[in-house]
Structures are given as structure tokens and as C-alpha cells.
Coordinates of C-alpha atoms and ligand atoms in Angstrom, one line a residue:
X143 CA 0.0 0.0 0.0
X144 CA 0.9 3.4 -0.9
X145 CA 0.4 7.3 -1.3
X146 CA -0.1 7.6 -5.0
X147 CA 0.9 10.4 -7.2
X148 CA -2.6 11.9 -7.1
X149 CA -3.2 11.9 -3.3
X150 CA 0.5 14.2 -2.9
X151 CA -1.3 16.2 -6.0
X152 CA -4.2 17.0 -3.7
X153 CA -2.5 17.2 -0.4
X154 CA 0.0 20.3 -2.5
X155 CA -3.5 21.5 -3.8
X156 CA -5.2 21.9 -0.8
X157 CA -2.5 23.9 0.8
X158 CA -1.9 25.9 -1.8
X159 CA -5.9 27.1 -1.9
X160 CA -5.5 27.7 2.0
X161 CA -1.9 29.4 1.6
X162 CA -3.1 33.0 2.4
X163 CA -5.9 31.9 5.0
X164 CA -4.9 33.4 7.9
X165 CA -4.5 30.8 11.1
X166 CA -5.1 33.2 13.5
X167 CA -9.4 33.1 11.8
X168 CA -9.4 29.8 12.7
X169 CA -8.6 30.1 16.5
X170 CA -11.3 29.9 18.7
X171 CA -11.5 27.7 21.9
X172 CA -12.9 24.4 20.5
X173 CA -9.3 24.3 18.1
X174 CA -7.5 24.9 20.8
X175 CA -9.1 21.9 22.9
X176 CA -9.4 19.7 19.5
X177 CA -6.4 20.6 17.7
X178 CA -4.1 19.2 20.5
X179 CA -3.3 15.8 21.6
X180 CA -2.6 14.5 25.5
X181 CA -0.7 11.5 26.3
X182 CA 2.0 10.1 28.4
X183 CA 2.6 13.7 30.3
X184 CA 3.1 15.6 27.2
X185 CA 0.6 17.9 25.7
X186 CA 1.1 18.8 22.4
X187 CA -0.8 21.8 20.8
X188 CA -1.0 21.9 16.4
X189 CA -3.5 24.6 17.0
X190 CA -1.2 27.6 15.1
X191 CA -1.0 25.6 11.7
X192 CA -3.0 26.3 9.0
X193 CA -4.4 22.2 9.3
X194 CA -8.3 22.6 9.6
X195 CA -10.7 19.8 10.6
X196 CA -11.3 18.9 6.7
X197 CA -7.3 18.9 5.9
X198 CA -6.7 16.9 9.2
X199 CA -9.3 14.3 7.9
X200 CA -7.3 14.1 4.2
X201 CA -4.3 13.4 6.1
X202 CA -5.7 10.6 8.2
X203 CA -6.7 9.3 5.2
X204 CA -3.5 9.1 3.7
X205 CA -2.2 6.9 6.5
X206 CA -5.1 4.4 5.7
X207 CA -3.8 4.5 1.9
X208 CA -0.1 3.8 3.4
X209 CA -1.3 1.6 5.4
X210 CA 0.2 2.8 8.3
X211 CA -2.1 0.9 10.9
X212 CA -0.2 -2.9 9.3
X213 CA 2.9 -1.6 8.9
X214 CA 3.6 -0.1 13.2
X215 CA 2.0 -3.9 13.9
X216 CA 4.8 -5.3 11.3
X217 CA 7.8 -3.6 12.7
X218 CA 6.2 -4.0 16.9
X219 CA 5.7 -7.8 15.6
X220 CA 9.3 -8.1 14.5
X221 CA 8.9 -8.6 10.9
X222 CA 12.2 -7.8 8.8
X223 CA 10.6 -4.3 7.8
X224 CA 14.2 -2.5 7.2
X225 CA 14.2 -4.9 3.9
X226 CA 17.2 -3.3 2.0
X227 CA 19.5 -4.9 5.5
X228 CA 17.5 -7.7 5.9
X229 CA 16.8 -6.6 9.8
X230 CA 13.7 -6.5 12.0
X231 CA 13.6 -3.1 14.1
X232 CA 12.9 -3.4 17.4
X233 CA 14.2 -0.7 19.9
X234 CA 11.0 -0.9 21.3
X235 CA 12.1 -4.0 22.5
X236 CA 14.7 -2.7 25.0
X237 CA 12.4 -0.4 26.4
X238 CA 9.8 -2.9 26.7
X239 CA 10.0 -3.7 30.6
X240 CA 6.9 -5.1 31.5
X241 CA 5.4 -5.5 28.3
X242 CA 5.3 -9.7 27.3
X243 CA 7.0 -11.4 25.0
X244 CA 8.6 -10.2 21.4
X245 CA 9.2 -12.7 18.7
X246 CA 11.9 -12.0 15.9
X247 CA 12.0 -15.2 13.7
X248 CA 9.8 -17.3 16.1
X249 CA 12.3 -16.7 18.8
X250 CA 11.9 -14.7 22.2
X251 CA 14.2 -11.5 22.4
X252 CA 13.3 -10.8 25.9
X253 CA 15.0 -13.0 28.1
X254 CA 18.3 -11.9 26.4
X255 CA 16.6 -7.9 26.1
X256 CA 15.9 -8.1 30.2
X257 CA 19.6 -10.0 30.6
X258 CA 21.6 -7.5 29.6
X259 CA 20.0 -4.7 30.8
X260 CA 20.8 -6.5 34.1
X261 CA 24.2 -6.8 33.3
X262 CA 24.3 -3.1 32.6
X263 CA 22.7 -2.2 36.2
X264 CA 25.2 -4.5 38.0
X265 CA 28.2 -2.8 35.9
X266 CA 26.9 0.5 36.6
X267 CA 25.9 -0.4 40.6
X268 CA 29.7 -1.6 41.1
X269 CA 31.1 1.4 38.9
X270 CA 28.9 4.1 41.0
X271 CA 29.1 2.3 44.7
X272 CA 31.8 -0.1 44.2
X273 CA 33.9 -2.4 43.9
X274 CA 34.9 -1.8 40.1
X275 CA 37.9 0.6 40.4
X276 CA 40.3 2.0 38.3
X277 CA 44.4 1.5 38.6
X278 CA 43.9 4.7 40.3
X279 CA 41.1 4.6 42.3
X280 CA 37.5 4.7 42.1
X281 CA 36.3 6.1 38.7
X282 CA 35.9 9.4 38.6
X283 CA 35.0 10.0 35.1
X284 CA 33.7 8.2 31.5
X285 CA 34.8 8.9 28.1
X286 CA 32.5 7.9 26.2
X287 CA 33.9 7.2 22.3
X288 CA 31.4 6.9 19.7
X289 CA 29.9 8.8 17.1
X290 CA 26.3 9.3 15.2
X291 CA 24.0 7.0 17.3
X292 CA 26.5 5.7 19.6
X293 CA 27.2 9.2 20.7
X294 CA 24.3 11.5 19.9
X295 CA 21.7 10.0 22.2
X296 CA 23.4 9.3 25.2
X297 CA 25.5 13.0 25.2
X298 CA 22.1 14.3 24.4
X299 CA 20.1 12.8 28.1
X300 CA 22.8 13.4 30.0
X301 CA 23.3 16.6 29.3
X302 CA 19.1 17.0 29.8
X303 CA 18.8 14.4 32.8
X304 CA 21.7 17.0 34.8
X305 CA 19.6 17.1 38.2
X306 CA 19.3 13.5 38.5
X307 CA 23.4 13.3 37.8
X308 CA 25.3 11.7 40.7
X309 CA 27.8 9.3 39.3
X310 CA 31.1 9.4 37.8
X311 CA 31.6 12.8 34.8
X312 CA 30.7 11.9 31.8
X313 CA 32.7 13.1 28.3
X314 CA 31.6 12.3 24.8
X315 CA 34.3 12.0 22.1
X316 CA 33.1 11.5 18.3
X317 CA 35.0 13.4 15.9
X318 CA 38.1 11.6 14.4
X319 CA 39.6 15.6 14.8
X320 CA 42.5 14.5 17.4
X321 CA 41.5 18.4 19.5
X322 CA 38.6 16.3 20.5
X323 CA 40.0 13.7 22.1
X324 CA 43.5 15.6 22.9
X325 CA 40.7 18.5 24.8
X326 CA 38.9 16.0 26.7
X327 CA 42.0 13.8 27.9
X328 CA 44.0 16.8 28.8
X329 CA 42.8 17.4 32.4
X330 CA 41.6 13.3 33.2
X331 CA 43.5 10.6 35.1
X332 CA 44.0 7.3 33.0
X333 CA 44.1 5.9 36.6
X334 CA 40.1 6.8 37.4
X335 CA 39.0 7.2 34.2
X336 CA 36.8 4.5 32.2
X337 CA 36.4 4.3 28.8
X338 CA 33.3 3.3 27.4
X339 CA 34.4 2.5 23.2
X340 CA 30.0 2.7 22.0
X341 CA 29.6 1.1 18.2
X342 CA 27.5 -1.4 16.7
X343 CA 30.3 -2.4 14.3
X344 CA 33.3 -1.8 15.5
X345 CA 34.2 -0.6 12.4
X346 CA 33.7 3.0 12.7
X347 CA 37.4 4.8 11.4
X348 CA 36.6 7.7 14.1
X349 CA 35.4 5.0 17.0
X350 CA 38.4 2.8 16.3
X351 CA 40.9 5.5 16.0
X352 CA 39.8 7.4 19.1
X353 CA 40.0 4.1 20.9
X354 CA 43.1 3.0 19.9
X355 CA 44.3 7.2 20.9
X356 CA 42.9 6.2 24.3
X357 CA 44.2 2.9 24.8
X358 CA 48.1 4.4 24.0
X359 CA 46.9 7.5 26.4
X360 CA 46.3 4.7 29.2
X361 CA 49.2 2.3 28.5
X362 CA 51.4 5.6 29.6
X363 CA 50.2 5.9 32.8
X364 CA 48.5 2.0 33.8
X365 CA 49.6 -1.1 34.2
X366 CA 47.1 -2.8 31.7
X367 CA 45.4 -0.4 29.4
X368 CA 42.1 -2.1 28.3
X369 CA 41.6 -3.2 32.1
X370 CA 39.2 0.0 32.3
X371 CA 37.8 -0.3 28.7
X372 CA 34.5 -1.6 28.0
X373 CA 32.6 -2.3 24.9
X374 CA 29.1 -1.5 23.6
X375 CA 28.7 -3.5 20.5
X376 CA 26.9 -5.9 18.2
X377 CA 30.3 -7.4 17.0
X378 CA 32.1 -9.7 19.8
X379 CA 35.3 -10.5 17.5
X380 CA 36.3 -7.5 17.2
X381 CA 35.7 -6.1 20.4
X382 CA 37.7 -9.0 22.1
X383 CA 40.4 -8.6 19.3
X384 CA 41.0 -4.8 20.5
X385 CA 41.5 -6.4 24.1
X386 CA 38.0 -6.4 25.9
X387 CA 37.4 -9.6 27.5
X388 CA 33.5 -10.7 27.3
X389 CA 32.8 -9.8 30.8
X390 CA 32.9 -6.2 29.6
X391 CA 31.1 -6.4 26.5
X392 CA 27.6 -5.1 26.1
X393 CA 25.9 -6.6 23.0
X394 CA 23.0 -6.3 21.2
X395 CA 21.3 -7.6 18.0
X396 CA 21.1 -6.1 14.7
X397 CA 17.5 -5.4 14.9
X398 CA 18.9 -2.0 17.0
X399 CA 19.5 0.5 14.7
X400 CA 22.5 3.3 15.7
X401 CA 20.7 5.9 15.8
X402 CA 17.7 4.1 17.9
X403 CA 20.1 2.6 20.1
X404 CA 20.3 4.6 23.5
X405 CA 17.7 2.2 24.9
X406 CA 19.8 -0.7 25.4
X407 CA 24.0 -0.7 26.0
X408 CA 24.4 2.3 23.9
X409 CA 23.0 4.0 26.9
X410 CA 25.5 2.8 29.3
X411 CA 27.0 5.9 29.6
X412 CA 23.9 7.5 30.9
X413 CA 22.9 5.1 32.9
X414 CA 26.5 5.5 34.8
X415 CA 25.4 9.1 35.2
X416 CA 21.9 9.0 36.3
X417 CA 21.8 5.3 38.1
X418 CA 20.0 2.3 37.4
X419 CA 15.9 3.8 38.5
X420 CA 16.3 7.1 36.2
X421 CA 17.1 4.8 33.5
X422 CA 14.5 2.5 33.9
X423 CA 12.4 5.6 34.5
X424 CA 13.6 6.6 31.2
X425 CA 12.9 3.2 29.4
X426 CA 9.1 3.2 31.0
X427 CA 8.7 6.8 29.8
X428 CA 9.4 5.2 26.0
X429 CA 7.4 2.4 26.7
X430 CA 4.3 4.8 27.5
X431 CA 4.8 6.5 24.4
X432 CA 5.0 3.7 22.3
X433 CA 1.5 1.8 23.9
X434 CA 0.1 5.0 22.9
X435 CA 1.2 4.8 19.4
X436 CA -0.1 1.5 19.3
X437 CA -3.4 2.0 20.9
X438 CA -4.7 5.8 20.2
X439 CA -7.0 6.2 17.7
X440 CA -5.0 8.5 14.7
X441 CA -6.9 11.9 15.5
X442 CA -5.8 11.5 19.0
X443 CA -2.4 9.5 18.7
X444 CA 0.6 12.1 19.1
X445 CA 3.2 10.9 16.9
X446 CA 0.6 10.8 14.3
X447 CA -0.6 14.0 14.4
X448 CA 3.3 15.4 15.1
X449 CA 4.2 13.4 11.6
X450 CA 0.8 14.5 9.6
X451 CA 1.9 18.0 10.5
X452 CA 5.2 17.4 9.2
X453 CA 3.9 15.7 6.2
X454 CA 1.5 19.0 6.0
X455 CA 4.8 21.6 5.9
X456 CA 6.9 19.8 4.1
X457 CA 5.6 17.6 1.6
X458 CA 2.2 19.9 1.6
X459 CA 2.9 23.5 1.9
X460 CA 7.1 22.8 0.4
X461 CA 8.8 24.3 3.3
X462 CA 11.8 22.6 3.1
X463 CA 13.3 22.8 6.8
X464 CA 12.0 22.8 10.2
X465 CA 13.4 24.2 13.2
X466 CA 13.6 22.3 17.0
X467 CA 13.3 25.1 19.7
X468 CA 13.4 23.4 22.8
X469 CA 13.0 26.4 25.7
X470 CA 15.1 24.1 27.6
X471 CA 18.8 24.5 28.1
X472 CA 19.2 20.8 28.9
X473 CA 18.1 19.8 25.7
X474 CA 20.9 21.7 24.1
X475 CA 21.7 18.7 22.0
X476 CA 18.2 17.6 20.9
X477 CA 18.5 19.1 17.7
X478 CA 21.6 17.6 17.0
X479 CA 20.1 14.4 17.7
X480 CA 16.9 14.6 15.9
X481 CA 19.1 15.4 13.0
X482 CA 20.3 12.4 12.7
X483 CA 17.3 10.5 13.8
X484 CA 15.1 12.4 11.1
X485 CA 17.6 12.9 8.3
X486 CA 19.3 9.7 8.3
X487 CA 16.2 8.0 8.9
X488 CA 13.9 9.9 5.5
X489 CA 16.6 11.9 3.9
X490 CA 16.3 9.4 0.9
X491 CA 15.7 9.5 -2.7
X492 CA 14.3 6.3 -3.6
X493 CA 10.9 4.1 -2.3
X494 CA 11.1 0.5 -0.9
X495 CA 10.6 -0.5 -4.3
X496 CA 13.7 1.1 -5.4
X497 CA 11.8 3.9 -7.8
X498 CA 12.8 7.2 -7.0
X499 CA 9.9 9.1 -4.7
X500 CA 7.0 11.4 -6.6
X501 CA 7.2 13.5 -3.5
X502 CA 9.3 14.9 -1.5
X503 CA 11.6 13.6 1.0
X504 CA 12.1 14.4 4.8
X505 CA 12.8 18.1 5.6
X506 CA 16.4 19.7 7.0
X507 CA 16.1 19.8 10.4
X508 CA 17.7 22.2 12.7
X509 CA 17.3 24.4 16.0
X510 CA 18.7 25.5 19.1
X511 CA 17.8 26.1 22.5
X512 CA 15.9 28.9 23.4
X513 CA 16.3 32.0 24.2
X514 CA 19.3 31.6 22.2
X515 CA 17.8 31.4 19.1
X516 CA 16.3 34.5 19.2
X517 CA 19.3 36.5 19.3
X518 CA 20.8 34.7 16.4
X519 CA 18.1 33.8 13.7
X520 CA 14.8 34.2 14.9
X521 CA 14.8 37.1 12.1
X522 CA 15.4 35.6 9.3
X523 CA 12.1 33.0 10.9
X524 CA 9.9 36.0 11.7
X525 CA 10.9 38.1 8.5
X526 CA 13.1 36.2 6.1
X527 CA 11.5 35.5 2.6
X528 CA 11.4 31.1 3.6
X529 CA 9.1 29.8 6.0
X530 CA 10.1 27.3 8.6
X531 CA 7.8 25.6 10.7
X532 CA 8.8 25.7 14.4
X533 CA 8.4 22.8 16.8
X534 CA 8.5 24.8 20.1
X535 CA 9.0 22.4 23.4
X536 CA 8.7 23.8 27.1
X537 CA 8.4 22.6 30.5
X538 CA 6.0 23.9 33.2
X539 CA 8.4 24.3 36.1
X540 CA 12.2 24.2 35.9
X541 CA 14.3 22.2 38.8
X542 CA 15.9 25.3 39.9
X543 CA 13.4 26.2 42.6
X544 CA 15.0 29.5 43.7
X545 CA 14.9 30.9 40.4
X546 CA 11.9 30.8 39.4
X547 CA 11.5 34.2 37.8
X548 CA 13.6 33.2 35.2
X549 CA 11.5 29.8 34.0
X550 CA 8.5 31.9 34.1
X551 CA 10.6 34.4 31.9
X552 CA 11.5 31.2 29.9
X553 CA 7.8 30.3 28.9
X554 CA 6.4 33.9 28.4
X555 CA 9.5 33.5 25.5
X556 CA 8.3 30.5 24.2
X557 CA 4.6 31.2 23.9
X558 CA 5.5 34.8 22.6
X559 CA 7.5 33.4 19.9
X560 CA 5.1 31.3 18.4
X561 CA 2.0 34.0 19.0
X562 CA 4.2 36.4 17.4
X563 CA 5.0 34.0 14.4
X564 CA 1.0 33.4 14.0
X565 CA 0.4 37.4 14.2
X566 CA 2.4 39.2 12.5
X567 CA 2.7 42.6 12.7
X568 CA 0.4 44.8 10.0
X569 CA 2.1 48.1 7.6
X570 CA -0.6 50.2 9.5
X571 CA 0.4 48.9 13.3
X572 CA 4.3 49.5 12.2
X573 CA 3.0 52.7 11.2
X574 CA 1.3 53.6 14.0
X575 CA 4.3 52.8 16.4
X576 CA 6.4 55.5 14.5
X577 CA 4.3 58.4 14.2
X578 CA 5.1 61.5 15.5
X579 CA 8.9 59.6 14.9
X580 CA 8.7 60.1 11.1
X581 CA 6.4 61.0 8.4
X582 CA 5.4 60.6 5.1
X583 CA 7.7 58.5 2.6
X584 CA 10.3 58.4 5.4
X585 CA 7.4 56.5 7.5
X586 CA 6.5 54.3 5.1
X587 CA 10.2 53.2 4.4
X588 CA 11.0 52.9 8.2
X589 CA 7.7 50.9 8.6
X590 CA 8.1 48.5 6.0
X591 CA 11.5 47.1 7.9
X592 CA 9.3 46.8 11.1
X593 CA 6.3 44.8 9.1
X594 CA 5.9 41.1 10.3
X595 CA 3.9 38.7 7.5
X596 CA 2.9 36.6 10.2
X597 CA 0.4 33.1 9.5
X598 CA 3.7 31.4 10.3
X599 CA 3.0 28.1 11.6
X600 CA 4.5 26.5 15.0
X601 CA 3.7 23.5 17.1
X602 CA 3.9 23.3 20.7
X603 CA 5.1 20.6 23.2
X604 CA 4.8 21.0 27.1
X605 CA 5.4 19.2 29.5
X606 CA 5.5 19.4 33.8
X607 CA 9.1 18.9 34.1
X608 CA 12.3 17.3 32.4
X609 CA 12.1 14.0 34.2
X610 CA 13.4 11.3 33.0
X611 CA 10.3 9.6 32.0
X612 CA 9.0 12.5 30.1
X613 CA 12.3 12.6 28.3
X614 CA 12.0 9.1 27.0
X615 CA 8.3 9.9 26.3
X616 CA 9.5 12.7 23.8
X617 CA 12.3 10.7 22.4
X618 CA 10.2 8.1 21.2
X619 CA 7.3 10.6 20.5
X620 CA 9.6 11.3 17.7
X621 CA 11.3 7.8 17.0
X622 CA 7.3 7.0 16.1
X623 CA 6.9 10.6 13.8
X624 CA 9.9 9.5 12.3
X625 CA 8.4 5.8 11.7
X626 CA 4.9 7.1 10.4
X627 CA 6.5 10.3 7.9
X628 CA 8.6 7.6 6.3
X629 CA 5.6 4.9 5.7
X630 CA 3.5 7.6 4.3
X631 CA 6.8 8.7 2.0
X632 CA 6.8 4.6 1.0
X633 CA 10.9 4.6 2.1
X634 CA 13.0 2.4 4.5
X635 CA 13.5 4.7 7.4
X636 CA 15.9 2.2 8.6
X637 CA 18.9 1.9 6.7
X638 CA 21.5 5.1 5.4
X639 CA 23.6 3.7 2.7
X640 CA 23.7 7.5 1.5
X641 CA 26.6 7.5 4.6
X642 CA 28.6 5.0 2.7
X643 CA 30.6 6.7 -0.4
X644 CA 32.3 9.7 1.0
X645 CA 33.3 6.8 3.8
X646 CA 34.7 5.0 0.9
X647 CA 36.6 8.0 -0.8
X648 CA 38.2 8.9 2.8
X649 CA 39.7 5.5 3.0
X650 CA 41.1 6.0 -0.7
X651 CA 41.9 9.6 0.5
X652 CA 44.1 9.0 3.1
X653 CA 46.6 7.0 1.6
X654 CA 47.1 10.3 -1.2
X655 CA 47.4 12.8 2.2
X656 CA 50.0 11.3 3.6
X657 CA 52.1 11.1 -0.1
X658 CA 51.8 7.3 0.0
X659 CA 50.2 7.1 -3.3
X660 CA 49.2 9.7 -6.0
X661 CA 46.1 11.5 -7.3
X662 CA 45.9 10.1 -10.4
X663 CA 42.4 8.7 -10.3
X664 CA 40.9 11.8 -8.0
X665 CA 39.5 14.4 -10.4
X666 CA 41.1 17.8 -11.0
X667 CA 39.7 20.0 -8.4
X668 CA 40.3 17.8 -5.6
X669 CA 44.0 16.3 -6.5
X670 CA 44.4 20.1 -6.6
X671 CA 43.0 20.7 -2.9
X672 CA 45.2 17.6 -1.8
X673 CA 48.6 19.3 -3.6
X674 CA 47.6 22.7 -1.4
X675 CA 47.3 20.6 1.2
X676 CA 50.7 19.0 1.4
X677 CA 52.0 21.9 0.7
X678 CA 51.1 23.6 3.6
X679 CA 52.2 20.6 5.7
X680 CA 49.2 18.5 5.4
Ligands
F6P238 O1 27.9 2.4 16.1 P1 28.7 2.5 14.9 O2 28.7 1.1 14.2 O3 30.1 2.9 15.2 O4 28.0 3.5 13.9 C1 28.0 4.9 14.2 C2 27.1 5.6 13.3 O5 27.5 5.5 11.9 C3 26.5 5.4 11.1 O6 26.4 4.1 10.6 C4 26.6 6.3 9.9 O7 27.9 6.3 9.4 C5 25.2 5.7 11.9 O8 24.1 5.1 11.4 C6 25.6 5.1 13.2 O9 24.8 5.6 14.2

């Protein structure tokens, strides 16, 4: 089943007949209580797009025509859905605590699911209370090496989880740039410091370089330098070959994708942070989200709705980006990680037939925390020529009791950003804030600069407070948008082979750098880049 040519036809008909409708006319209280969606502590408000109950219903019904209901029951059931890799994909598994038995190829994952998050807990209980220890001394911090979904995820929570942080610092290295790893090494003690080496292949050139940079850092200064490595990884060969006995390897299957990993031992790191009950808190918080996505009905079903008003902006109205503004310092990173999760999982050209798509693909996705964001380029959102839809996020009450003032300041931000994106700011209100200031010509001019278009879509996520349930609720909130924008596109939001030939053309790259072989089959521009290169002591 599939969206045909004529239903994306009449989805990028309808909004271009409603293009200069103004949202605002369509506010009144019963949107505001029907055009939002409440589950799992979140509350998310689509109210301030230009979706009306007719358009809502068209895009329900092109979830029927993908068949969206058969295919969440195919991948929840285990079936090999990511069919270009031959893999079932199940992260839903590791978060799936209390929830029964799941069968990948008429075998039970859970006992081995529920086994190894045990093994995490007791690795993390005796790194946190004792009696793992370093050469040193107790561990006093984690470098954690891994990169894309064996970095993202876990740097992201525990950066967000902060007030419930009481174990050992935590450090994320990713980029194969040795000032990463040099920076974050500098000031630590190979003696307390464990080093978590996070990726599914154990392949990675960055991963494996970075590890082998901190296994020479540690052989200066211990006695046996993989004594404090451990390994989070789906390939035991290699991750005994580089020195890390079994009793501190982390596996799991290739039904977890990277970048939906932080469920299971990719989110070892965190749970060495937090502790053993935040992370399970986090894991139920998941679980919540995806019973809902399994049970709701699709008008009230949240990653539905989040994903039909992607589909709306993007593949609908043509905006071709969307902006994360999470009013909430913690999740400094979240963009950064729904980056990858969104554009790695529908940035693609072609359909799970292997025809190229008659639509659209996923949008570019970026953001920032707020308030930052508005000091850097909320102008170009409120007054540049491109729309962006914005996907606002705030919490009701910070953890910092004493101040406040300042959350309160946080969220008049937040819902004055996306009122002010809805209402624009008319030629003749501009005007009538200048007068007496300038006049005639001279007041039309100034005005003109100080005119917002407004009817600028935004959604809104609240929530009480950053817990570590509601976390995992948001996470997979948008694990599941990401799930249901990629059935309706008809791709496989599970496999990035568009990451594999400029990792081909480094390895060939390399060699030609470092004046061990020549440029001869690189093309002009870049055996001239190379020549510069080594010139300048490249
Ligand atoms: O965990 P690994 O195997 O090191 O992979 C890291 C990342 O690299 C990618 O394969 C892309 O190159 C991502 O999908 C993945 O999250």
C-alpha cells in the first residue's frame, strides 16, 4: 500500500488554496481543545498551523492508503521491515519492561533484552558504589567514544537528565579531529578514568581511532590499558580482538538500529550518570509513548498527528526545513540528535521499491535552544522570505526552585515566539508605532523594515518537568513521527547507505594525504586541494 501520485497532488492542492488563510481566523477555543493531543505527560498543541478539521481528515486518510495501521503492527511484531539490510527493528524492545513477550523469527528476544540490561545495572551499581575501580582509584569519570547513534543519544540525556546526575563525569568523544579527544583527555587521570568504546560495528574509522588514541593514552600511565575499557557493541570479534574480555562487553542484536540505540547498552554511559531507576524511569517513559502509538486512535495519537503535520509543511505546503526550539537549556543537544534521527532515517531519494519518490523527502532539520535562538536567527524565521515551521518544546516548572522568575521568563519566550510568528505585525500597526517619529515617505520606508507577514506556523510541546520519563516519552514521541512520515513517503527509514561513499573515498583519501600514493584517479579539483594541502604541511 501506498500514497499515489494523485493523493500528494491534492495534499500540495489543498494547501496551496489555504496558503493565504490566515490561522489566526481559525482560533477559537474548540481548536485549541481539538487541535491538540494529551498522552504520556506531554501535551502537544498543532493549533497555530494552518491544518483545519477537513485537511486533518485528508491526512488521516493518507495513512489508511499507506497503510500505516499494518505496517507499526509489522515492525512491533518483529517482521524484517528494514528490507534493503534484511533486519527487523525493534528498539521498542529494549524499552519494553513489562510489556510480554517479542518474537523476531519465532524466537523470544526478551530474556536476552531483560539479561543484559541486568548486566548493565550490575556494571553500573559496582562502577557508582563499588567495587569496580580503576588502577587509580574509584572512577571518577567516563569517556564515552562513539559517534552518530553511539554518541548523539546518550551526550544528548545526559546533558538533559543533569539534576538527577550523581555518578562518575561523563565526556563524549566523536569526531576523528584528534583536539577532540586531545581536549577531553588533557585534564583526566587514565588511573580513574573508564572508557566506554560505544559502536554497533566496531568498524567505525573515528570510533576505532579514538579508541586505539585512548588505549596508548592509558598504556602511559596503567599497568594494563584495556583493564578500564569496555565495549558497547553488536560485533564480539572485534571487540575481544582490540582487548575487551567478554565480561565487559555489552551486545545487542542487529534489529537496533544506531541511531535508535540509546535504549539498550548504547545507553550505558547515561545510565552511569543517572543510576539504574532514572534509567528504567527513562525506558518506561518510552514504553508509554509507544503503547500510545499502538493504541490511540490517529486523531488522537501524538506521533501521528506530530508526523501529519510534518507531512502537511513539508511535503504539503514545500517548506523545506524545520526548526527544533526546545525552551530548555538541557536539551541543548536535541537538535543535533533529531538530526540524525530524522535525516538519516527519511533523507532518501528512492521508495522501498527502489523507484525514485514522486514527493518529497524528509525536511532539514535544525534548531537551538531557546532564548538563544532568538538572538541569532529568529529574524530571518519572523521576517526572512522562507518559512520554517517551528516545533517549540517547554516545560511547566524548571528544577531550579529558587529561580523561578527566570523559568516563568522562559515560557512567556516560548509562547510569545510562536504567537508572534502566527500574528504578524500589520504596515498600519508598524506605522502607528512611529508616528510622530517620522512621516510621510520616510514613515512608510521605516515601517516597512518593522512589518511582520505573520500566519507562520508552529507546534507546541509542554510538558510538567524534564524527568526522565517524560524525556524518554519525547524521544520516542519522535522515534514513532519519524516511523509514520517515512511509511507515508513509502521509504525504508531504517537503513542510510547514503553515509557510505564519502566513507569510501576517505579510505582511498588517506593514503594520497599522507604522499603514499598519487592523485591520479581523483578528479582535478580535488588532487588540486590535496597538492595545497601538502604543501602547507598536510
Ligand atoms: O555504532 P557504529 O557502528 O560505530 O556507527 C555509528 C554511526 O555510523 C552510522 O552508521 C553512519 O555512518 C550511523 O548510522 C551510526 O549511528
Amino acid at each position: 500500500m501506498s500514497v499515489g501520485a494523485a493523493m500528494w497532488d491534492d495534499l500540495r492542492n489543498r494547501a496551496e488554496g489555504v496558503r493565504d488563510r490566515r490561522i489566526a481566523g481559525l482560533l477559537n477555543e474548540d481548536r485549541a481543545r481539538d487541535f491538540a493531543v494529551e498522552a504520556c505527560g506531554l501535551h502537544f498543541d498543532y493549533a497555530k498551523t494552518n491544518i483545519d478539521a477537513e485537511t486533518r481528515d485528508f491526512l488521516i486518510g493518507m495513512t489508511e492508503a499507506a497503510g500505516l495501521a499494518a505496517a507499526r503492527d509489522a515492525m512491533f511484531a518483529g517482521r524484517p521491515i528494514n528490507d534493503t539490510e534484511g533486519r527487523a527493528v525493534l528498539h521498542t524492545a529494549l524499552r519494553n519492561l513489562d510489556g510480554g513477550r517479542v518474537m523476531v523469527a519465532g524466537q523470544d528476544v526478551m530474556p536476552r533484552v531483560l539479561g543484559t540490561l541486568a548486566r548493565m545495572e550490575g556494571f553500573a551499581r559496582s562502577v557508582r558504589e563499588g567495587p569496580f575501580r580503576g588502577q587509580g582509584g574509584r572512577i571518577t569519570d567516563v569517556v564515552n567514544i562513539g559517534i552518530g547513534g553511539s554518541d548523539l543519544g546518550p551526550a544528548m540525556a545526559v546533558q538533559a537528565l543533569a539534576p538527577w546526575h550523581d555518578g562518575p563525569r561523563c565526556h563524549f568523544v566523536s569526531n576523528v579531529d584528534g583536539a577532540h579527544i586531545a581536549d577531553i583527555l588533557r585534564p583526566l587521570d587514565p588511573g580513574t578514568t573508564l572508557v566506554v568504546v560505544a559502536s554497533k560495528t566496531f568498524t567505525t574509522a573515528e570510533t576505532m581511532t579514538n579508541a586505539e588514541t585512548a588505549k596508548a593514552w592509558m598504556a602511559q600511565d596503567v599497568r594494563d590499558p584495556t583493564a578500564q575499557f569496555v565495549a558497547l557493541s553488536s560485533a564480539p570479534d572485534r571487540t575481544s580482538a582490540f582487548g575487551i574480555p567478554e565480561t565487559r562487553v555489552f551486545g545487542f542484536e542487529d534489529w537496533v538500529g544506531g541511531r535508535y540505540s540509546m535504549w539498550g547498552p548504547i545507553g550505558l554511559s547515561l545510565m552511569l550518570a543517572v543510576g539504574t531507576e532514572a534509567f528504567r524511569a527513562f525506558l518506561r517513559g518510552a514504553a508509554e509513548m509507544d503503547r500510545h502509538f499502538r493504541a490511540a486512535d490517529p486523531v488522537g495519537n501524538m506521533p501521528v498527528m506530530l508526523a501529519l503535520t510534518g507531512i502537511w509543511h513539508n511535503q504539503g505546503c514545500g517548506y523545506a526545513t524545520r526548526a527544533v526550539l526546545p525552551y530548555e537549556q538541557r536539551l541543548a543537544r536535541l537538535p543535533a540528535y533529531l538530526q540524525q534521527l530524522e535525516m538519516e532515517s527519511n533523507g532518501k531519494r528512492v521508495s522501498m521499491d527502489g523507484r525514485p519518490l514522486n514527493v518529497d523527502s524528509g525536511p532539514v532539520v535544525w534548531g537551538e535552544p531557546g532564548t538563544n535562538g532568538q538572538h541569532a536567527f529568529y529574524q530571518l524565521i519572523h521576517q526572512g522570505t522562507r518559512i520554517v515551521p517551528c516545533e517549540f518544546m517547554v516545560g511547566a516548572r524548571g528544577f531550579e526552585e529558587e529561580l523561578t522568575h527566570q523559568h516563568r521568563l522562559l515560557i512567556a519566550n516560548c509562547l510569545a515566539q510562536a504567537e508572534a510568528l502566527m500574528q504578524g505585525r500589520t504596515l498600519d500597526e508598524a506605522k502607528a508605532q512611529l508616528s510622530g517619529r517620522y512621516e510621510g515617505a520616510e514613515l512608510d520606508r521605516q515601517a516597512a523594515h518593522r512589518v511582520f507577514p505573520g500566519n507562520r506556523p508552529s507546534v507546541m510541546l509542554l510538558y510538567d518537568r524534564l524527568t526522565p520519563d517524560v524525556l524518554g516519552a519525547i524521544v520516542a514521541l519522535y522515534e514513532h513521527r519519524v516511523f509514520v512520515e517515512g511509511v507515508l513517503l513509502g521509504i525504508n527509514s531504517f537503513d542510510q547507505w547514503g553515509v557510505e561513499l564519502g566513507k569510501e573515498l576517505a579510505r582511498s583519501l588517506e593514503p594520497v594525504i599522507a604522499g603514499e600514493a598519487d592523485a591520479a584517479d581523483k578528479d582535478a579539483s580535488t588532487a588540486a586541494l590535496v597538492r595545497w594541502l601538502r604543501r602547507h604541511g598536510a
